[in-house]
Short mmCIF file of C-alpha atoms and ligand atoms in Angstrom, two decimals:
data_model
loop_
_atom_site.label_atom_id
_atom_site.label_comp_id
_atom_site.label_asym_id
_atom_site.label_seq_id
_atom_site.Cartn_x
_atom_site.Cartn_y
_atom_site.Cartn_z
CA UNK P 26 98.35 63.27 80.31
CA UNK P 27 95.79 61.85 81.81
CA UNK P 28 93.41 63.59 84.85
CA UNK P 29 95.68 62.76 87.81
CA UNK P 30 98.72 63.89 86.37
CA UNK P 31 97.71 67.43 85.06
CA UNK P 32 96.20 68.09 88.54
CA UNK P 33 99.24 67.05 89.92
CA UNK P 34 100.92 69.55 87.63
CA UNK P 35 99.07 72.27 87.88
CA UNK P 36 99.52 71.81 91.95
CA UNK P 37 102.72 71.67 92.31
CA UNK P 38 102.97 74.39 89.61
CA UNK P 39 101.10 76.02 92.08
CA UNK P 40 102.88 75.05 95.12
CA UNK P 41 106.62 76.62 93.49
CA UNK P 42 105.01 79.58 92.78
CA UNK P 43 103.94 80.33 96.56
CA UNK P 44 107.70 79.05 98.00
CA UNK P 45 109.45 81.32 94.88
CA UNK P 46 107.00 84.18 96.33
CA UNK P 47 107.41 83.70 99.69
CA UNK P 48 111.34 84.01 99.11
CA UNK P 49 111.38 87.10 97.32
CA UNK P 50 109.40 88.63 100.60
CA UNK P 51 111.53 87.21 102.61
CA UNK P 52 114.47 88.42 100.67
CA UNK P 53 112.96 91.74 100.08
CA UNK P 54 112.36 92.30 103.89
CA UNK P 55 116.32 91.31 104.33
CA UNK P 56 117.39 93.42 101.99
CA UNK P 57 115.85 96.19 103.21
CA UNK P 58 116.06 95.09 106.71
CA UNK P 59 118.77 98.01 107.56
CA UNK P 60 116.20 100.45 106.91
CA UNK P 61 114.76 100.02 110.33
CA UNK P 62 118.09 100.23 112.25
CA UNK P 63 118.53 103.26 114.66
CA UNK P 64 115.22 104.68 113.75
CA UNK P 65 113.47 106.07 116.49
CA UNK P 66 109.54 104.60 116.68
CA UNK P 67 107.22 106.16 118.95
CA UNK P 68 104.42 103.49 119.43
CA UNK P 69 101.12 104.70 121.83
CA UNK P 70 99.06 101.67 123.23
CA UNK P 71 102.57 99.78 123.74
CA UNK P 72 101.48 97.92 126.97
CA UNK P 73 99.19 95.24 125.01
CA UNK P 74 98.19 93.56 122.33
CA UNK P 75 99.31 95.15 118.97
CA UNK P 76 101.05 97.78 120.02
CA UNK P 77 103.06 95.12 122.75
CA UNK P 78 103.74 93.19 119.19
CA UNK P 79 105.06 96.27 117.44
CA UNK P 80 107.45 96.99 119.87
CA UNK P 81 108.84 93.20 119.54
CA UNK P 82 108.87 93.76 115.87
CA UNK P 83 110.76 96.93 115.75
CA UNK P 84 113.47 96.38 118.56
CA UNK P 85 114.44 93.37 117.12
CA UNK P 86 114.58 95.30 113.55
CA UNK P 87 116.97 97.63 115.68
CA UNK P 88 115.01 100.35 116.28
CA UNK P 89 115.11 102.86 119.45
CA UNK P 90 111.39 102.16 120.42
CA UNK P 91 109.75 104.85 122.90
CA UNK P 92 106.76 102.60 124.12
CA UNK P 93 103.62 104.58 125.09
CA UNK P 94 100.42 103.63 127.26
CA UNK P 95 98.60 104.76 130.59
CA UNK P 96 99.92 102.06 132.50
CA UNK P 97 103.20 102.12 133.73
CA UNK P 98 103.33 98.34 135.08
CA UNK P 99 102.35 97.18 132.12
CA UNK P 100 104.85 98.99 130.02
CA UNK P 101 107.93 97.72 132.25
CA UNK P 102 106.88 94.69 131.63
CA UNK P 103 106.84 94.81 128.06
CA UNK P 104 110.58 96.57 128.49
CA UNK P 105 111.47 93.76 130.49
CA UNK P 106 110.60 90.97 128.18
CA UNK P 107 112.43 93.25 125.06
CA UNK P 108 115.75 93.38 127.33
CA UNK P 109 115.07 89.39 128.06
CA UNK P 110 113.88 87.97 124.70
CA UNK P 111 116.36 89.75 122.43
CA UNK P 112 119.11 89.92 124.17
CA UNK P 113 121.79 88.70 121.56
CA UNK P 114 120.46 91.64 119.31
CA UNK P 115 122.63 95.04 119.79
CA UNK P 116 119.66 97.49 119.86
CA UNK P 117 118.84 100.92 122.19
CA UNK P 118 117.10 100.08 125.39
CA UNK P 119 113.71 100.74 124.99
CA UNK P 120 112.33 103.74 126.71
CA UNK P 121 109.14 104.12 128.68
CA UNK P 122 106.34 106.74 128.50
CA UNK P 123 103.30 107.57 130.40
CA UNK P 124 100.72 109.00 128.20
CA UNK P 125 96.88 109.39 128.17
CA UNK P 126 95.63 109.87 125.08
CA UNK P 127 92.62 112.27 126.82
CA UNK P 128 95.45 114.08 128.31
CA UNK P 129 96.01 116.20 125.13
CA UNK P 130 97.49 119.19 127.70
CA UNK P 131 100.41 117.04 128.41
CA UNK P 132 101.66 115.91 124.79
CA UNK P 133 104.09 118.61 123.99
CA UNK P 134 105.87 118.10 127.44
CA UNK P 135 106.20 114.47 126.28
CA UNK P 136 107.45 114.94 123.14
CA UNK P 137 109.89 117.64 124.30
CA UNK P 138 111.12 114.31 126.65
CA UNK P 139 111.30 111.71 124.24
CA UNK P 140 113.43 114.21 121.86
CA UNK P 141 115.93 115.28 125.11
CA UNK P 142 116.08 111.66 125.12
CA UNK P 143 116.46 110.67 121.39
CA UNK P 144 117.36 113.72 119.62
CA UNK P 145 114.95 112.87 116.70
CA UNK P 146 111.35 111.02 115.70
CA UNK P 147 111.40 108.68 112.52
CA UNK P 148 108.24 106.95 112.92
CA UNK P 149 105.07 107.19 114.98
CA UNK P 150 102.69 104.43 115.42
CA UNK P 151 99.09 105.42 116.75
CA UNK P 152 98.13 102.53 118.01
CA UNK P 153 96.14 103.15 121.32
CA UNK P 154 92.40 102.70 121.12
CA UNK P 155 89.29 101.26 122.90
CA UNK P 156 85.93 99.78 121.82
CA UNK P 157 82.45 99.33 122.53
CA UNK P 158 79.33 96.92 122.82
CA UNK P 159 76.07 97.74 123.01
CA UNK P 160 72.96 99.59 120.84
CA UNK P 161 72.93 103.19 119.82
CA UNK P 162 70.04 104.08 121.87
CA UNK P 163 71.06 102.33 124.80
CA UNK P 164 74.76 103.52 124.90
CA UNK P 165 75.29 106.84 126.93
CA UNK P 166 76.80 109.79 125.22
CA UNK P 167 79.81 109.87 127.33
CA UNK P 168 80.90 106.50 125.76
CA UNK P 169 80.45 108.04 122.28
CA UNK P 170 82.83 111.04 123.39
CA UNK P 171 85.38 108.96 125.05
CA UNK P 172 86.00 106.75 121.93
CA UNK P 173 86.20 109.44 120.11
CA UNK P 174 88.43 111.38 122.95
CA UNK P 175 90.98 108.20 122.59
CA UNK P 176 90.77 107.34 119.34
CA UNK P 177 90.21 110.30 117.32
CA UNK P 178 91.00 113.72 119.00
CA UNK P 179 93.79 112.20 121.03
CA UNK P 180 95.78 110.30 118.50
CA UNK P 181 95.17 113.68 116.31
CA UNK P 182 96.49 115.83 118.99
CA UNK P 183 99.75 113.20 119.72
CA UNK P 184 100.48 112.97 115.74
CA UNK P 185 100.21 117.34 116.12
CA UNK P 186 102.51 117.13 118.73
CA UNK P 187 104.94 115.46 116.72
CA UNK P 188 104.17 116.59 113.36
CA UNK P 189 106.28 119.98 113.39
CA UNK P 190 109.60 118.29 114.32
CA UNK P 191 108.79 115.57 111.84
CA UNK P 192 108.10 119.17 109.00
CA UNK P 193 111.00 120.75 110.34
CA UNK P 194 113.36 117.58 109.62
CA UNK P 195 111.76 116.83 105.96
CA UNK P 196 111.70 113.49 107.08
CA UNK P 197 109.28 111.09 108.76
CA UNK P 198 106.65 108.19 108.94
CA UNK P 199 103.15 107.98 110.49
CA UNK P 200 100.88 105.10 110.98
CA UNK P 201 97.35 104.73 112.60
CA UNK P 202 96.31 101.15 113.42
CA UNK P 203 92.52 101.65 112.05
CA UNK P 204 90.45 98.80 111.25
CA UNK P 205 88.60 97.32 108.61
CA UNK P 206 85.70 99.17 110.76
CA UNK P 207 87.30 101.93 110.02
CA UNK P 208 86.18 101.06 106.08
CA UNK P 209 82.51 99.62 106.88
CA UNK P 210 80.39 100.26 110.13
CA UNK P 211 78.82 96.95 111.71
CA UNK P 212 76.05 97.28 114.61
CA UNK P 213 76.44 97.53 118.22
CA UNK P 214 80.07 98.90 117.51
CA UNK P 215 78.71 102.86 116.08
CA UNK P 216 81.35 104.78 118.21
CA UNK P 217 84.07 102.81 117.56
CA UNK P 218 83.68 102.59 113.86
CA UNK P 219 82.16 106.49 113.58
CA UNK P 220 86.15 107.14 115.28
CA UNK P 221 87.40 104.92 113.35
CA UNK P 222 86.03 106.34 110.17
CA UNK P 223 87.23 109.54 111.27
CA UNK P 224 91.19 108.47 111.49
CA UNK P 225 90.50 107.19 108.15
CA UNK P 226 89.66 110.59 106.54
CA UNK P 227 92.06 112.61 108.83
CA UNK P 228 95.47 110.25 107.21
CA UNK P 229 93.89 110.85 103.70
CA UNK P 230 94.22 114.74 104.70
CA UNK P 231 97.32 114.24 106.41
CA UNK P 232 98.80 112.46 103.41
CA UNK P 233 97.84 114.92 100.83
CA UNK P 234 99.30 117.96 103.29
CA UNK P 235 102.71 116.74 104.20
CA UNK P 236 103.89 114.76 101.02
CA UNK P 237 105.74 117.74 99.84
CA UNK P 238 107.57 117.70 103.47
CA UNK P 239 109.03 114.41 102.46
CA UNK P 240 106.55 112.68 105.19
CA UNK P 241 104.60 109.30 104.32
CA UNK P 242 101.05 108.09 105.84
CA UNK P 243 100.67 104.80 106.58
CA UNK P 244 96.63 103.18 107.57
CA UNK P 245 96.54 99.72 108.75
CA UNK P 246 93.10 98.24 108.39
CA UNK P 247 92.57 94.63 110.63
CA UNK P 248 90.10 92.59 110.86
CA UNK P 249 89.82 90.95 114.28
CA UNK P 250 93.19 90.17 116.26
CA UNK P 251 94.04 88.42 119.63
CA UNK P 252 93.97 90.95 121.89
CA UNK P 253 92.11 92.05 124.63
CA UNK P 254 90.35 94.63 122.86
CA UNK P 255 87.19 93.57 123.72
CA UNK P 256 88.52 92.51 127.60
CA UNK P 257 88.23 96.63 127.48
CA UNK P 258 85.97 97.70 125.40
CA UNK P 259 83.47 99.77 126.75
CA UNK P 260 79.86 98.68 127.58
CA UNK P 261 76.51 100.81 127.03
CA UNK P 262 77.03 102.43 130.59
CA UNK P 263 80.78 103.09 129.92
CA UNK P 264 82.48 99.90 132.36
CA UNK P 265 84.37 97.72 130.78
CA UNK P 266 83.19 94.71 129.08
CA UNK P 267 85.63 92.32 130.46
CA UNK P 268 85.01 89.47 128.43
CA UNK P 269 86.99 87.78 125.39
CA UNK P 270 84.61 87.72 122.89
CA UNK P 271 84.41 84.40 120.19
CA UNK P 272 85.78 86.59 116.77
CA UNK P 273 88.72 87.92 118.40
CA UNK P 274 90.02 84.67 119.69
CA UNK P 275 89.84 83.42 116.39
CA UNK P 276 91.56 86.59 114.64
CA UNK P 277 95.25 87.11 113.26
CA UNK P 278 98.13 86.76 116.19
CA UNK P 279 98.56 90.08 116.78
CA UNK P 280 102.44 89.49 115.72
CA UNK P 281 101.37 88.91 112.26
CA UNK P 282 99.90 92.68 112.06
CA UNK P 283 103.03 94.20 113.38
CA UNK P 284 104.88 92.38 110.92
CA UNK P 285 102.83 93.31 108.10
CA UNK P 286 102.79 97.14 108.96
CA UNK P 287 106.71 97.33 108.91
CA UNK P 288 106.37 95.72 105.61
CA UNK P 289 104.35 98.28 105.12
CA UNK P 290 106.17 101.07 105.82
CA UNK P 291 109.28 99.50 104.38
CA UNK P 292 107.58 99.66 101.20
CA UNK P 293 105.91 102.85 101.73
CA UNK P 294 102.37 101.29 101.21
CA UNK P 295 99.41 104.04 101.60
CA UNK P 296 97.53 101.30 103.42
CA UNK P 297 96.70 98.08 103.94
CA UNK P 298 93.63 95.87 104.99
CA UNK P 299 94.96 92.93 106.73
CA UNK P 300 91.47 90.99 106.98
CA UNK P 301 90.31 87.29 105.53
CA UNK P 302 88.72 87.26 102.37
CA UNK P 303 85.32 87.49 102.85
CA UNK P 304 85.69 90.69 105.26
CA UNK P 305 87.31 92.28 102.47
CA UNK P 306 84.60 91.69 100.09
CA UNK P 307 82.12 92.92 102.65
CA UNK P 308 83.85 95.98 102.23
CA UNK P 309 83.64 96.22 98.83
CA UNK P 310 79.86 95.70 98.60
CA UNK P 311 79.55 98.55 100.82
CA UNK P 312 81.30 101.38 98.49
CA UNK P 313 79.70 99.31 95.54
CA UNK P 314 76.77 97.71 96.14
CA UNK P 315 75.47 99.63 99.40
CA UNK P 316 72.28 98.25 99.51
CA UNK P 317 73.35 94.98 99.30
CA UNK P 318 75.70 95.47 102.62
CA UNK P 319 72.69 97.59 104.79
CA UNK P 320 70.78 94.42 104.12
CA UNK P 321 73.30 92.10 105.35
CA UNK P 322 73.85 94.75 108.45
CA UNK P 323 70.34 95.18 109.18
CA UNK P 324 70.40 91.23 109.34
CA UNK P 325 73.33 91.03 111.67
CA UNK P 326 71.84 93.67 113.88
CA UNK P 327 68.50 91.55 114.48
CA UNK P 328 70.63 88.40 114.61
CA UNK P 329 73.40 89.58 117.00
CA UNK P 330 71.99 92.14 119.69
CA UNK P 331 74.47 90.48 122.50
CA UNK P 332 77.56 90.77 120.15
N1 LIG K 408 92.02 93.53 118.21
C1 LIG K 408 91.38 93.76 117.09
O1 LIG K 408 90.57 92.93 116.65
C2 LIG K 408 91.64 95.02 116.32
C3 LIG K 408 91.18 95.09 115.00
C4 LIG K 408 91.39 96.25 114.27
C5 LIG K 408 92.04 97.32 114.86
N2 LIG K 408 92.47 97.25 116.15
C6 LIG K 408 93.13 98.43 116.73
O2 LIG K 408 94.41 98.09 117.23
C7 LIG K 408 94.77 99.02 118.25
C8 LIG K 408 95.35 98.25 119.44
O3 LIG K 408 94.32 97.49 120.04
P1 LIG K 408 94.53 96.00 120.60
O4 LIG K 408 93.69 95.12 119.79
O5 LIG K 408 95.96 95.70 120.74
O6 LIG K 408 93.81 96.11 122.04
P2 LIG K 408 94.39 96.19 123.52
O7 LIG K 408 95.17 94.96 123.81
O8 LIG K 408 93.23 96.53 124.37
O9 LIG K 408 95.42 97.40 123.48
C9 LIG K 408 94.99 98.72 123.49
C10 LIG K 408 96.16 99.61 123.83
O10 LIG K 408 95.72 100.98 123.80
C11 LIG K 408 96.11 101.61 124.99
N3 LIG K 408 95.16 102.64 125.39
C12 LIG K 408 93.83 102.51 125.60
N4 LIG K 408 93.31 103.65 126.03
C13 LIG K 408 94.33 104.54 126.10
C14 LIG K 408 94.43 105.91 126.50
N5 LIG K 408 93.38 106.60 126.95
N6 LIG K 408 95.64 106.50 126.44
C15 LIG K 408 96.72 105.81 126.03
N7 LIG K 408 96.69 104.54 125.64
C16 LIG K 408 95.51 103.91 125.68
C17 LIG K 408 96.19 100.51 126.03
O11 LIG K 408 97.14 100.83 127.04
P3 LIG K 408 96.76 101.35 128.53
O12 LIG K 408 95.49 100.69 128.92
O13 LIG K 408 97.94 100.93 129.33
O14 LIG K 408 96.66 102.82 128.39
C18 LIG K 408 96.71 99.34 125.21
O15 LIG K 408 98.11 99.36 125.16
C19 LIG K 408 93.50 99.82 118.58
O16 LIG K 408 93.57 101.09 117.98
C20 LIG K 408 92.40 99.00 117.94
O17 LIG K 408 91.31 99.81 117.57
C21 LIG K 408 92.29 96.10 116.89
C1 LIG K 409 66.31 103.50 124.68
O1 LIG K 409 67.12 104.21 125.57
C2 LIG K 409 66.44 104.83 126.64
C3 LIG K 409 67.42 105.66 127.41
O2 LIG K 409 68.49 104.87 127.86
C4 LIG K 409 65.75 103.77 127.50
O3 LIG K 409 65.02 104.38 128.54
C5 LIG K 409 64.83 102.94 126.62
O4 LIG K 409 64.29 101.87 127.39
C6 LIG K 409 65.58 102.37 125.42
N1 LIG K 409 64.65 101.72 124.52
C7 LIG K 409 64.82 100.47 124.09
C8 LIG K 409 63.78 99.95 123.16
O5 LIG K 409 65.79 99.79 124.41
C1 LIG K 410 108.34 108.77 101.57
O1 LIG K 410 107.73 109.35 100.46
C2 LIG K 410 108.61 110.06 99.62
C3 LIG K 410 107.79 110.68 98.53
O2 LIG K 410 106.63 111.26 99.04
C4 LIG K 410 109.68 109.13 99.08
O3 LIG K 410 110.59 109.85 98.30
C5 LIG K 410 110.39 108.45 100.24
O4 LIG K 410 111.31 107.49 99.77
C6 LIG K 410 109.41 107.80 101.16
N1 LIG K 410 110.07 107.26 102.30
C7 LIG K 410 110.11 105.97 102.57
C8 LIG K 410 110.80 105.60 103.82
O5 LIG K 410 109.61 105.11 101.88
#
């Protein structure tokens, strides 16, 4: 054989590996398709980005979705476009929910309405979340305590709210949508990965606790995804920073992570970083070589102060 033709081998060797691979998936996920039908999937920050995706993913999977957010307009649209785009598919109308993820108060009279509504809770997703821009020193404390108010204590308090029904059944499913910054901290982002880092620890608790109650823990780690997550992230002086910023743009379609974390949870995965290579390896130098990474870090910091 001469050079060409062993390169030529070895590709398309290559080549029928990734189409017999990409089958089985796609076989797998068929299979087990069925799995998803009639299961109820409570899904917070439903009225954009991800969690907008999620709800797409799991209605037409032929679930009951309860779609949760702050803003009401924004979640009948989403409803809308689920009655509109899938119509041929014989699934539960989705159903609507106001929540605030500050308002912890309110969370038990919400989940006492979703169950009047569906009787039972298979899966939650806790999705809704903010971030931030801007220095340590220059960022006020009250943008520290609302990320962590939103990301953190709420979505701790909404999964408690749910958690005892979930106990009570010996059956159920939880997911947080982290982030790979929920693995490794950049700069100019500390609240948002320090809350972050903290729903990271909390599932690892979680999972431990409830595994004898039949109940699985799910973390989705992203890298950046098109959404307008940094539209509202929240500046130094707590407004919003209202502008698309270049790494999100270029990030996954926000459909590909919703399709990857019902994978996930199809095949009961502990979690998952969904992030290009070389964001992955970051993480690994920083729980293996640490210096290495607060090097890198203290580079980015000096080279990025507007990012
Ligand atoms: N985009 C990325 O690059 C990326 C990467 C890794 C992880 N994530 C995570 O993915 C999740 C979804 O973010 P996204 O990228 O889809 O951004 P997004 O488009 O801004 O969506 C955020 C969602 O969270 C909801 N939310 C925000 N504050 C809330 C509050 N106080 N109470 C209830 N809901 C609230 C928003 O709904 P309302 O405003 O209507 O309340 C919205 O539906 C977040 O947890 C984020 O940290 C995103
Ligand atoms: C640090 O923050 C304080 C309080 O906001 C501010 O007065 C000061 O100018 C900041 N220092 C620098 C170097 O940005
Ligand atoms: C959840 O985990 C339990 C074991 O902890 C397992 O038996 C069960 O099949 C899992 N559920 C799903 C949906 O994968």
């Amino acid at each position: 054989m001469d050079k060409r033709q062993s390169w030529y081998t070895w590709l398309s060797t290559l080549t029928l590996t990734v189409i017999v691979f990409k089958l089985f998936q796609s076989i797998c996920f068929r299979r087990n398709k069925n799995f998803f039908k009639e299961k109820v999937v409570v899904i917070t920050g439903a009225s954009s980005g991800i969690g907008e995706s999620l709800a797409h993913t799991f209605y037409r999977l032929g679930c009951k979705v309860i779609l949760c957010a702050r803003r009401r307009q924004e979640l009948e649209r989403v409803q809308n476009d689920l009655l509109q785009m899938h119509s041929t598919v014989p699934v539960h109308p989705p159903v609507i929910m106001q929540v605030d993820l500050c308002n912890i108060d309110t969370f038990d009279q919400i989940v006492w309405t979703i169950l009047d509504i569906t009787g039972h809770i298979d899966i939650l997703v806790n999705n809704g979340g903010i971030s931030c821009r801007g220095s340590i020193n220059d960022t006020s404390n009250k943008v520290f305590m609302n990320l962590m108010m939103v990301n953190y204590f709420g979505t701790v308090a909404f999964t408690k709210a749910i958690l005892p029904h979930m106990i009570s059944r010996k059956q159920g499913h939880i997911v947080f949508m982290s982030s790979l910054q929920g693995l490794m901290a950049i700069p100019h982002r500390a609240a948002y990965g320090a809350s972050k880092h903290a729903i990271q620890a909390f599932s690892d608790s979680l999972r431990a606790e409830v595994a004898e109650d039949n109940i699985n823990v799910t973390v989705v780690s992203p890298g950046y995804v098109r959404t307008s997550l940094s539209m509202n992230a929240l500046t130094e002086s707590g407004v919003k920073l209202g502008k698309m910023d270049s790494a999100l743009s270029q990030g996954y379609d926000p459909n590909y992570i919703a399709e990857k974390t019902a994978l996930a949870i199809l095949r009961n995965r502990n979690e998952i970083v969904l992030a290009p290579l070389l964001h992955r390896i970051a993480a690994v130098i920083r729980s293996n070589v640490p210096s290495l990474y607060f090097l890198i870090m203290e580079y980015r910091a000096k080279n990025s102060k507007d990012e």
